[in-house]
mmCIF file of C-alpha atoms in Angstrom:
data_model
loop_
_atom_site.group_PDB
_atom_site.id
_atom_site.type_symbol
_atom_site.label_atom_id
_atom_site.label_comp_id
_atom_site.label_asym_id
_atom_site.label_seq_id
_atom_site.Cartn_x
_atom_site.Cartn_y
_atom_site.Cartn_z
ATOM 1 C CA MET A 135 56.078 110.112 92.700
ATOM 2 C CA ASN A 136 53.828 112.648 90.974
ATOM 3 C CA GLU A 137 53.848 114.967 88.027
ATOM 4 C CA ASN A 138 55.470 117.842 90.038
ATOM 5 C CA CYS A 139 58.603 115.840 90.698
ATOM 6 C CA LYS A 140 62.027 117.211 89.774
ATOM 7 C CA LEU A 141 64.719 115.245 87.887
ATOM 8 C CA ALA A 142 68.398 115.975 88.446
ATOM 9 C CA ALA A 143 70.734 114.920 85.631
ATOM 10 C CA VAL A 144 74.411 114.759 86.599
ATOM 11 C CA GLY A 145 77.641 113.728 84.946
ATOM 12 C CA ASP A 146 79.018 113.831 81.431
ATOM 13 C CA ASN A 147 78.285 116.301 78.724
ATOM 14 C CA CYS A 148 80.052 116.410 75.337
ATOM 15 C CA ILE A 149 79.921 118.037 71.995
ATOM 16 C CA ASP A 150 78.943 115.467 69.324
ATOM 17 C CA PHE A 151 81.189 116.518 66.415
ATOM 18 C CA TYR A 152 80.163 114.940 63.106
ATOM 19 C CA ASP A 153 83.385 114.461 61.170
ATOM 20 C CA GLN A 154 81.709 114.077 57.766
ATOM 21 C CA THR A 155 79.835 117.438 57.934
ATOM 22 C CA GLY A 156 81.662 119.476 60.620
ATOM 23 C CA ASP A 157 78.384 119.917 62.526
ATOM 24 C CA ALA A 158 78.679 120.161 66.257
ATOM 25 C CA TYR A 159 75.709 119.342 68.573
ATOM 26 C CA PRO A 160 75.540 119.626 72.372
ATOM 27 C CA GLY A 161 74.910 116.296 74.022
ATOM 28 C CA GLY A 162 75.933 113.711 76.557
ATOM 29 C CA ASN A 163 73.747 111.081 78.249
ATOM 30 C CA PRO A 164 72.625 112.959 81.390
ATOM 31 C CA VAL A 165 72.242 116.195 79.468
ATOM 32 C CA ASN A 166 70.087 114.521 76.905
ATOM 33 C CA VAL A 167 67.866 113.042 79.556
ATOM 34 C CA ALA A 168 67.396 116.407 81.176
ATOM 35 C CA VAL A 169 66.482 118.080 77.856
ATOM 36 C CA TYR A 170 64.090 115.383 76.852
ATOM 37 C CA THR A 171 62.400 115.466 80.274
ATOM 38 C CA VAL A 172 61.653 119.189 79.848
ATOM 39 C CA ARG A 173 60.497 118.462 76.300
ATOM 40 C CA LEU A 174 57.918 116.096 77.787
ATOM 41 C CA GLY A 175 56.699 118.806 80.164
ATOM 42 C CA GLY A 176 58.821 117.890 83.179
ATOM 43 C CA THR A 177 61.303 119.825 85.372
ATOM 44 C CA ALA A 178 65.001 119.053 85.210
ATOM 45 C CA SER A 179 68.405 120.334 86.141
ATOM 46 C CA TYR A 180 71.919 119.461 84.953
ATOM 47 C CA THR A 181 75.041 119.320 87.116
ATOM 48 C CA GLY A 182 78.411 119.029 85.389
ATOM 49 C CA VAL A 183 81.433 120.865 84.042
ATOM 50 C CA VAL A 184 82.419 122.506 80.731
ATOM 51 C CA GLY A 185 85.610 124.176 79.566
ATOM 52 C CA GLU A 186 86.471 127.781 79.047
ATOM 53 C CA ASP A 187 86.136 127.397 75.282
ATOM 54 C CA ASP A 188 83.559 128.201 72.669
ATOM 55 C CA TYR A 189 82.010 124.733 72.952
ATOM 56 C CA GLY A 190 81.611 125.224 76.702
ATOM 57 C CA ALA A 191 79.712 128.477 76.075
ATOM 58 C CA LEU A 192 77.642 126.704 73.429
ATOM 59 C CA MET A 193 76.829 123.855 75.789
ATOM 60 C CA ARG A 194 75.664 126.157 78.600
ATOM 61 C CA ARG A 195 73.656 128.354 76.271
ATOM 62 C CA ALA A 196 71.972 125.398 74.560
ATOM 63 C CA ILE A 197 71.050 123.500 77.732
ATOM 64 C CA ALA A 198 69.668 126.669 79.372
ATOM 65 C CA GLY A 199 67.802 127.465 76.176
ATOM 66 C CA LYS A 200 65.913 124.252 76.491
ATOM 67 C CA GLY A 201 64.629 125.191 79.946
ATOM 68 C CA VAL A 202 67.011 123.058 81.995
ATOM 69 C CA ASP A 203 68.389 124.503 85.265
ATOM 70 C CA VAL A 204 72.176 124.992 84.764
ATOM 71 C CA SER A 205 72.882 126.688 88.156
ATOM 72 C CA HIS A 206 75.258 123.793 88.951
ATOM 73 C CA LEU A 207 77.020 123.611 85.600
ATOM 74 C CA ARG A 208 80.579 124.719 86.336
ATOM 75 C CA THR A 209 83.076 126.308 83.950
ATOM 76 C CA GLU A 210 86.743 125.399 84.448
ATOM 77 C CA PRO A 211 90.010 126.041 82.600
ATOM 78 C CA GLY A 212 90.445 123.562 79.774
ATOM 79 C CA THR A 213 88.410 122.137 76.917
ATOM 80 C CA THR A 214 84.853 120.818 76.817
ATOM 81 C CA ALA A 215 84.452 117.094 76.220
ATOM 82 C CA LEU A 216 84.052 116.186 72.572
ATOM 83 C CA SER A 217 83.011 112.964 70.819
ATOM 84 C CA HIS A 218 83.796 112.282 67.159
ATOM 85 C CA VAL A 219 80.788 110.841 65.318
ATOM 86 C CA SER A 220 80.171 109.401 61.873
ATOM 87 C CA ILE A 221 76.852 108.373 60.300
ATOM 88 C CA VAL A 222 76.864 104.957 58.698
ATOM 89 C CA ASP A 223 73.584 103.794 57.059
ATOM 90 C CA GLY A 224 71.635 106.181 59.327
ATOM 91 C CA ASP A 225 73.294 104.874 62.455
ATOM 92 C CA ARG A 226 75.697 106.934 64.521
ATOM 93 C CA VAL A 227 79.142 105.446 65.054
ATOM 94 C CA PHE A 228 81.387 106.910 67.686
ATOM 95 C CA GLY A 229 85.109 107.588 67.106
ATOM 96 C CA ASP A 230 87.620 109.195 69.375
ATOM 97 C CA TYR A 231 86.508 110.808 72.633
ATOM 98 C CA GLU A 232 88.341 113.855 73.970
ATOM 99 C CA GLU A 233 87.403 113.963 77.662
ATOM 100 C CA GLY A 234 88.718 117.437 78.462
ATOM 101 C CA VAL A 235 87.702 118.873 81.805
ATOM 102 C CA MET A 236 85.270 115.974 82.407
ATOM 103 C CA ALA A 237 88.306 113.872 83.294
ATOM 104 C CA SER A 238 88.622 115.583 86.646
ATOM 105 C CA PHE A 239 84.907 116.188 87.394
ATOM 106 C CA ARG A 240 83.960 115.438 90.950
ATOM 107 C CA LEU A 241 80.828 116.355 92.981
ATOM 108 C CA THR A 242 81.138 118.904 95.739
ATOM 109 C CA ASP A 243 79.173 118.734 99.018
ATOM 110 C CA GLU A 244 77.043 121.539 97.621
ATOM 111 C CA ASP A 245 76.362 119.498 94.517
ATOM 112 C CA ILE A 246 75.243 116.550 96.689
ATOM 113 C CA ASP A 247 72.885 118.814 98.631
ATOM 114 C CA PHE A 248 71.525 120.197 95.389
ATOM 115 C CA LEU A 249 70.947 116.766 93.884
ATOM 116 C CA CYS A 250 69.223 115.493 96.985
ATOM 117 C CA ALA A 251 66.667 118.329 96.742
ATOM 118 C CA HIS A 252 65.318 116.512 93.646
ATOM 119 C CA ASP A 253 63.128 113.453 93.570
ATOM 120 C CA LEU A 254 65.188 111.457 91.098
ATOM 121 C CA VAL A 255 68.838 111.621 90.075
ATOM 122 C CA VAL A 256 69.986 110.195 86.719
ATOM 123 C CA SER A 257 73.563 109.619 85.526
ATOM 124 C CA GLY A 258 75.568 107.247 83.365
ATOM 125 C CA LEU A 259 78.647 105.208 82.823
ATOM 126 C CA TRP A 260 80.926 108.113 81.942
ATOM 127 C CA GLY A 261 79.493 110.593 84.470
ATOM 128 C CA MET A 262 82.309 110.157 87.013
ATOM 129 C CA ILE A 263 79.852 110.025 89.965
ATOM 130 C CA ALA A 264 79.828 106.289 90.773
ATOM 131 C CA PRO A 265 81.935 106.868 93.978
ATOM 132 C CA ASP A 266 79.289 109.318 95.228
ATOM 133 C CA LEU A 267 76.268 106.985 94.767
ATOM 134 C CA PRO A 268 76.442 105.677 98.353
ATOM 135 C CA ARG A 269 76.077 109.271 99.615
ATOM 136 C CA LEU A 270 73.013 109.856 97.446
ATOM 137 C CA LYS A 271 71.494 106.511 98.483
ATOM 138 C CA ALA A 272 72.026 107.343 102.162
ATOM 139 C CA ARG A 273 70.082 110.521 101.677
ATOM 140 C CA GLY A 274 67.091 108.669 100.316
ATOM 141 C CA VAL A 275 67.015 110.077 96.757
ATOM 142 C CA LYS A 276 66.092 107.673 93.949
ATOM 143 C CA VAL A 277 68.829 107.029 91.398
ATOM 144 C CA ALA A 278 68.606 105.959 87.761
ATOM 145 C CA PHE A 279 71.792 104.969 85.857
ATOM 146 C CA ASP A 280 72.562 104.216 82.227
ATOM 147 C CA PHE A 281 75.177 101.501 81.836
ATOM 148 C CA ALA A 282 74.915 101.590 77.999
ATOM 149 C CA ASP A 283 76.212 98.431 76.293
ATOM 150 C CA LYS A 284 79.090 97.945 78.787
ATOM 151 C CA PRO A 285 77.844 95.277 81.299
ATOM 152 C CA GLU A 286 81.451 94.275 82.093
ATOM 153 C CA ASP A 287 82.665 97.770 82.894
ATOM 154 C CA PRO A 288 84.023 98.034 86.444
ATOM 155 C CA VAL A 289 81.574 100.910 87.108
ATOM 156 C CA VAL A 290 78.662 98.435 86.825
ATOM 157 C CA ALA A 291 79.639 96.418 89.897
ATOM 158 C CA GLN A 292 80.515 99.578 91.789
ATOM 159 C CA ALA A 293 77.206 101.324 91.074
ATOM 160 C CA LEU A 294 74.536 98.647 90.953
ATOM 161 C CA PRO A 295 73.993 98.304 94.759
ATOM 162 C CA PHE A 296 73.103 102.008 94.912
ATOM 163 C CA VAL A 297 70.877 102.246 91.832
ATOM 164 C CA ASP A 298 67.107 101.981 91.804
ATOM 165 C CA TYR A 299 66.534 101.923 88.075
ATOM 166 C CA ALA A 300 69.213 100.433 85.830
ATOM 167 C CA PHE A 301 69.317 100.778 82.078
ATOM 168 C CA PHE A 302 71.392 98.815 79.512
ATOM 169 C CA SER A 303 71.339 98.485 75.765
ATOM 170 C CA ASN A 304 71.717 95.145 73.887
ATOM 171 C CA ASP A 305 70.226 94.358 70.496
ATOM 172 C CA ALA A 306 72.207 91.163 69.944
ATOM 173 C CA ASP A 307 71.160 88.664 72.654
ATOM 174 C CA GLY A 308 67.947 86.714 72.680
ATOM 175 C CA ASP A 309 65.168 86.810 75.216
ATOM 176 C CA ALA A 310 66.419 83.959 77.391
ATOM 177 C CA ALA A 311 69.878 85.420 77.781
ATOM 178 C CA LEU A 312 68.493 88.894 78.467
ATOM 179 C CA GLU A 313 66.046 87.568 81.085
ATOM 180 C CA ASP A 314 68.870 85.837 82.930
ATOM 181 C CA PHE A 315 70.916 89.002 82.686
ATOM 182 C CA LEU A 316 68.127 91.153 84.125
ATOM 183 C CA ARG A 317 67.526 88.706 86.988
ATOM 184 C CA ASN A 318 71.222 89.005 87.904
ATOM 185 C CA VAL A 319 71.074 92.775 87.747
ATOM 186 C CA THR A 320 68.068 93.148 90.034
ATOM 187 C CA ALA A 321 69.607 90.667 92.474
ATOM 188 C CA LYS A 322 72.385 93.207 93.033
ATOM 189 C CA GLY A 323 70.170 96.098 94.086
ATOM 190 C CA PRO A 324 68.057 97.824 91.384
ATOM 191 C CA LYS A 325 64.238 97.714 91.798
ATOM 192 C CA VAL A 326 63.833 97.695 87.993
ATOM 193 C CA ALA A 327 66.241 96.836 85.212
ATOM 194 C CA VAL A 328 65.620 97.684 81.557
ATOM 195 C CA VAL A 329 67.308 96.709 78.323
ATOM 196 C CA THR A 330 66.737 98.740 75.158
ATOM 197 C CA ARG A 331 67.077 96.617 72.045
ATOM 198 C CA GLY A 332 66.922 98.904 69.075
ATOM 199 C CA GLU A 333 64.398 97.739 66.519
ATOM 200 C CA LYS A 334 63.509 94.845 68.804
ATOM 201 C CA GLY A 335 61.974 97.170 71.401
ATOM 202 C CA SER A 336 62.725 96.892 75.101
ATOM 203 C CA LEU A 337 62.638 94.416 77.967
ATOM 204 C CA ALA A 338 62.161 95.298 81.642
ATOM 205 C CA TYR A 339 62.167 93.300 84.893
ATOM 206 C CA ASP A 340 60.992 94.412 88.313
ATOM 207 C CA GLY A 341 62.168 91.397 90.351
ATOM 208 C CA GLU A 342 58.945 89.511 89.729
ATOM 209 C CA HIS A 343 57.625 90.086 86.207
ATOM 210 C CA PHE A 344 59.050 90.662 82.767
ATOM 211 C CA TYR A 345 57.611 93.337 80.470
ATOM 212 C CA ARG A 346 58.140 93.730 76.778
ATOM 213 C CA GLY A 347 57.867 96.991 74.959
ATOM 214 C CA ASP A 348 57.479 97.683 71.227
ATOM 215 C CA ILE A 349 58.981 100.405 69.118
ATOM 216 C CA VAL A 350 57.027 103.220 67.460
ATOM 217 C CA PRO A 351 57.696 102.917 63.669
ATOM 218 C CA CYS A 352 59.251 106.073 62.233
ATOM 219 C CA GLN A 353 61.674 107.345 59.636
ATOM 220 C CA VAL A 354 65.198 107.242 61.015
ATOM 221 C CA VAL A 355 67.407 110.185 60.294
ATOM 222 C CA ASP A 356 69.945 109.824 63.129
ATOM 223 C CA THR A 357 69.995 107.412 66.073
ATOM 224 C CA MET A 358 71.911 109.902 68.293
ATOM 225 C CA GLY A 359 70.000 110.248 71.597
ATOM 226 C CA ALA A 360 67.459 107.544 70.870
ATOM 227 C CA GLY A 361 68.360 105.528 73.961
ATOM 228 C CA ASP A 362 68.510 108.594 76.169
ATOM 229 C CA SER A 363 65.014 109.597 74.895
ATOM 230 C CA PHE A 364 63.720 106.214 75.976
ATOM 231 C CA ILE A 365 65.215 106.651 79.436
ATOM 232 C CA ALA A 366 63.696 110.169 79.753
ATOM 233 C CA GLY A 367 60.264 108.965 78.682
ATOM 234 C CA PHE A 368 60.462 105.959 81.021
ATOM 235 C CA LEU A 369 61.521 108.067 84.031
ATOM 236 C CA TYR A 370 58.990 110.764 83.250
ATOM 237 C CA GLY A 371 56.262 108.172 83.243
ATOM 238 C CA LEU A 372 57.599 106.768 86.487
ATOM 239 C CA MET A 373 57.562 110.221 88.153
ATOM 240 C CA ARG A 374 53.931 110.592 87.091
ATOM 241 C CA GLY A 375 53.008 107.322 88.754
ATOM 242 C CA GLN A 376 52.565 105.212 85.607
ATOM 243 C CA ASP A 377 53.192 101.508 85.582
ATOM 244 C CA ILE A 378 56.143 99.877 83.789
ATOM 245 C CA PRO A 379 54.342 99.024 80.493
ATOM 246 C CA ALA A 380 53.138 102.642 80.249
ATOM 247 C CA CYS A 381 56.613 103.930 80.997
ATOM 248 C CA MET A 382 58.088 101.707 78.273
ATOM 249 C CA ALA A 383 55.508 102.966 75.845
ATOM 250 C CA LEU A 384 56.321 106.557 76.693
ATOM 251 C CA GLY A 385 59.982 105.810 76.221
ATOM 252 C CA ALA A 386 59.381 104.365 72.789
ATOM 253 C CA GLN A 387 57.274 107.274 71.718
ATOM 254 C CA ASN A 388 59.861 109.752 72.904
ATOM 255 C CA SER A 389 62.587 107.844 71.038
ATOM 256 C CA SER A 390 60.584 108.020 67.809
ATOM 257 C CA VAL A 391 60.609 111.831 67.974
ATOM 258 C CA THR A 392 64.410 111.985 68.396
ATOM 259 C CA LEU A 393 65.115 109.524 65.595
ATOM 260 C CA GLY A 394 63.494 111.892 63.108
ATOM 261 C CA TYR A 395 66.165 114.602 63.126
ATOM 262 C CA ALA A 396 69.967 114.990 63.160
ATOM 263 C CA GLY A 397 71.826 115.231 66.468
ATOM 264 C CA ALA A 398 70.556 114.529 69.916
ATOM 265 C CA TRP A 399 68.366 117.648 70.168
#
């Protein structure tokens, strides 16, 4: 890959609604990765669906305003997905999730063609596209997928054989347990598997070697989007031909920027 590569983010978007303040921020894992990729100087698109409500208009306007291609962001009758969020000791805690029109989101043949015109596709656990991953894999496009902190979710087993770069988050288990976990993940298909570990940094495995990444110390205002920032930085480095340690370092640097303000972006 090279610096001119295009990233396609696809799947869930949601409004992060902060119950304590009433603030509403556009977000969602794939959306965040697309926005952060452009922030780093890359090119990205977002494919998904919003509702015919004020939040849907806000989402479309905000994503486009960050320089992300929204030509395949559909608007459908219903409400835009919304996550209730609280801040506890600087950390974001998710409450109820109102899925809205995302509940019925499915990729069209045109969406598949559009995604396959990119060099790398990224999605996540709640993106509703796991059934379509075999079609993307058959077309030869590279796929990155964020499984968050849900290694037992049924989507994991369904998606892993068709994923090139797998991301998880786990700040509880020790090195030995995580190394075994990453070995098992790569045995099921991915070329590289990565675990982000909060203040403990990150751990990556490429089927042969383990790599450990450090954090970039910073003042934490809000952890919303920190993991997505790491993924965006890692993938941006990858698309520019950097090795895994350099990708991990870029991910950590990108996360430190996001941690310094409220909301994902």
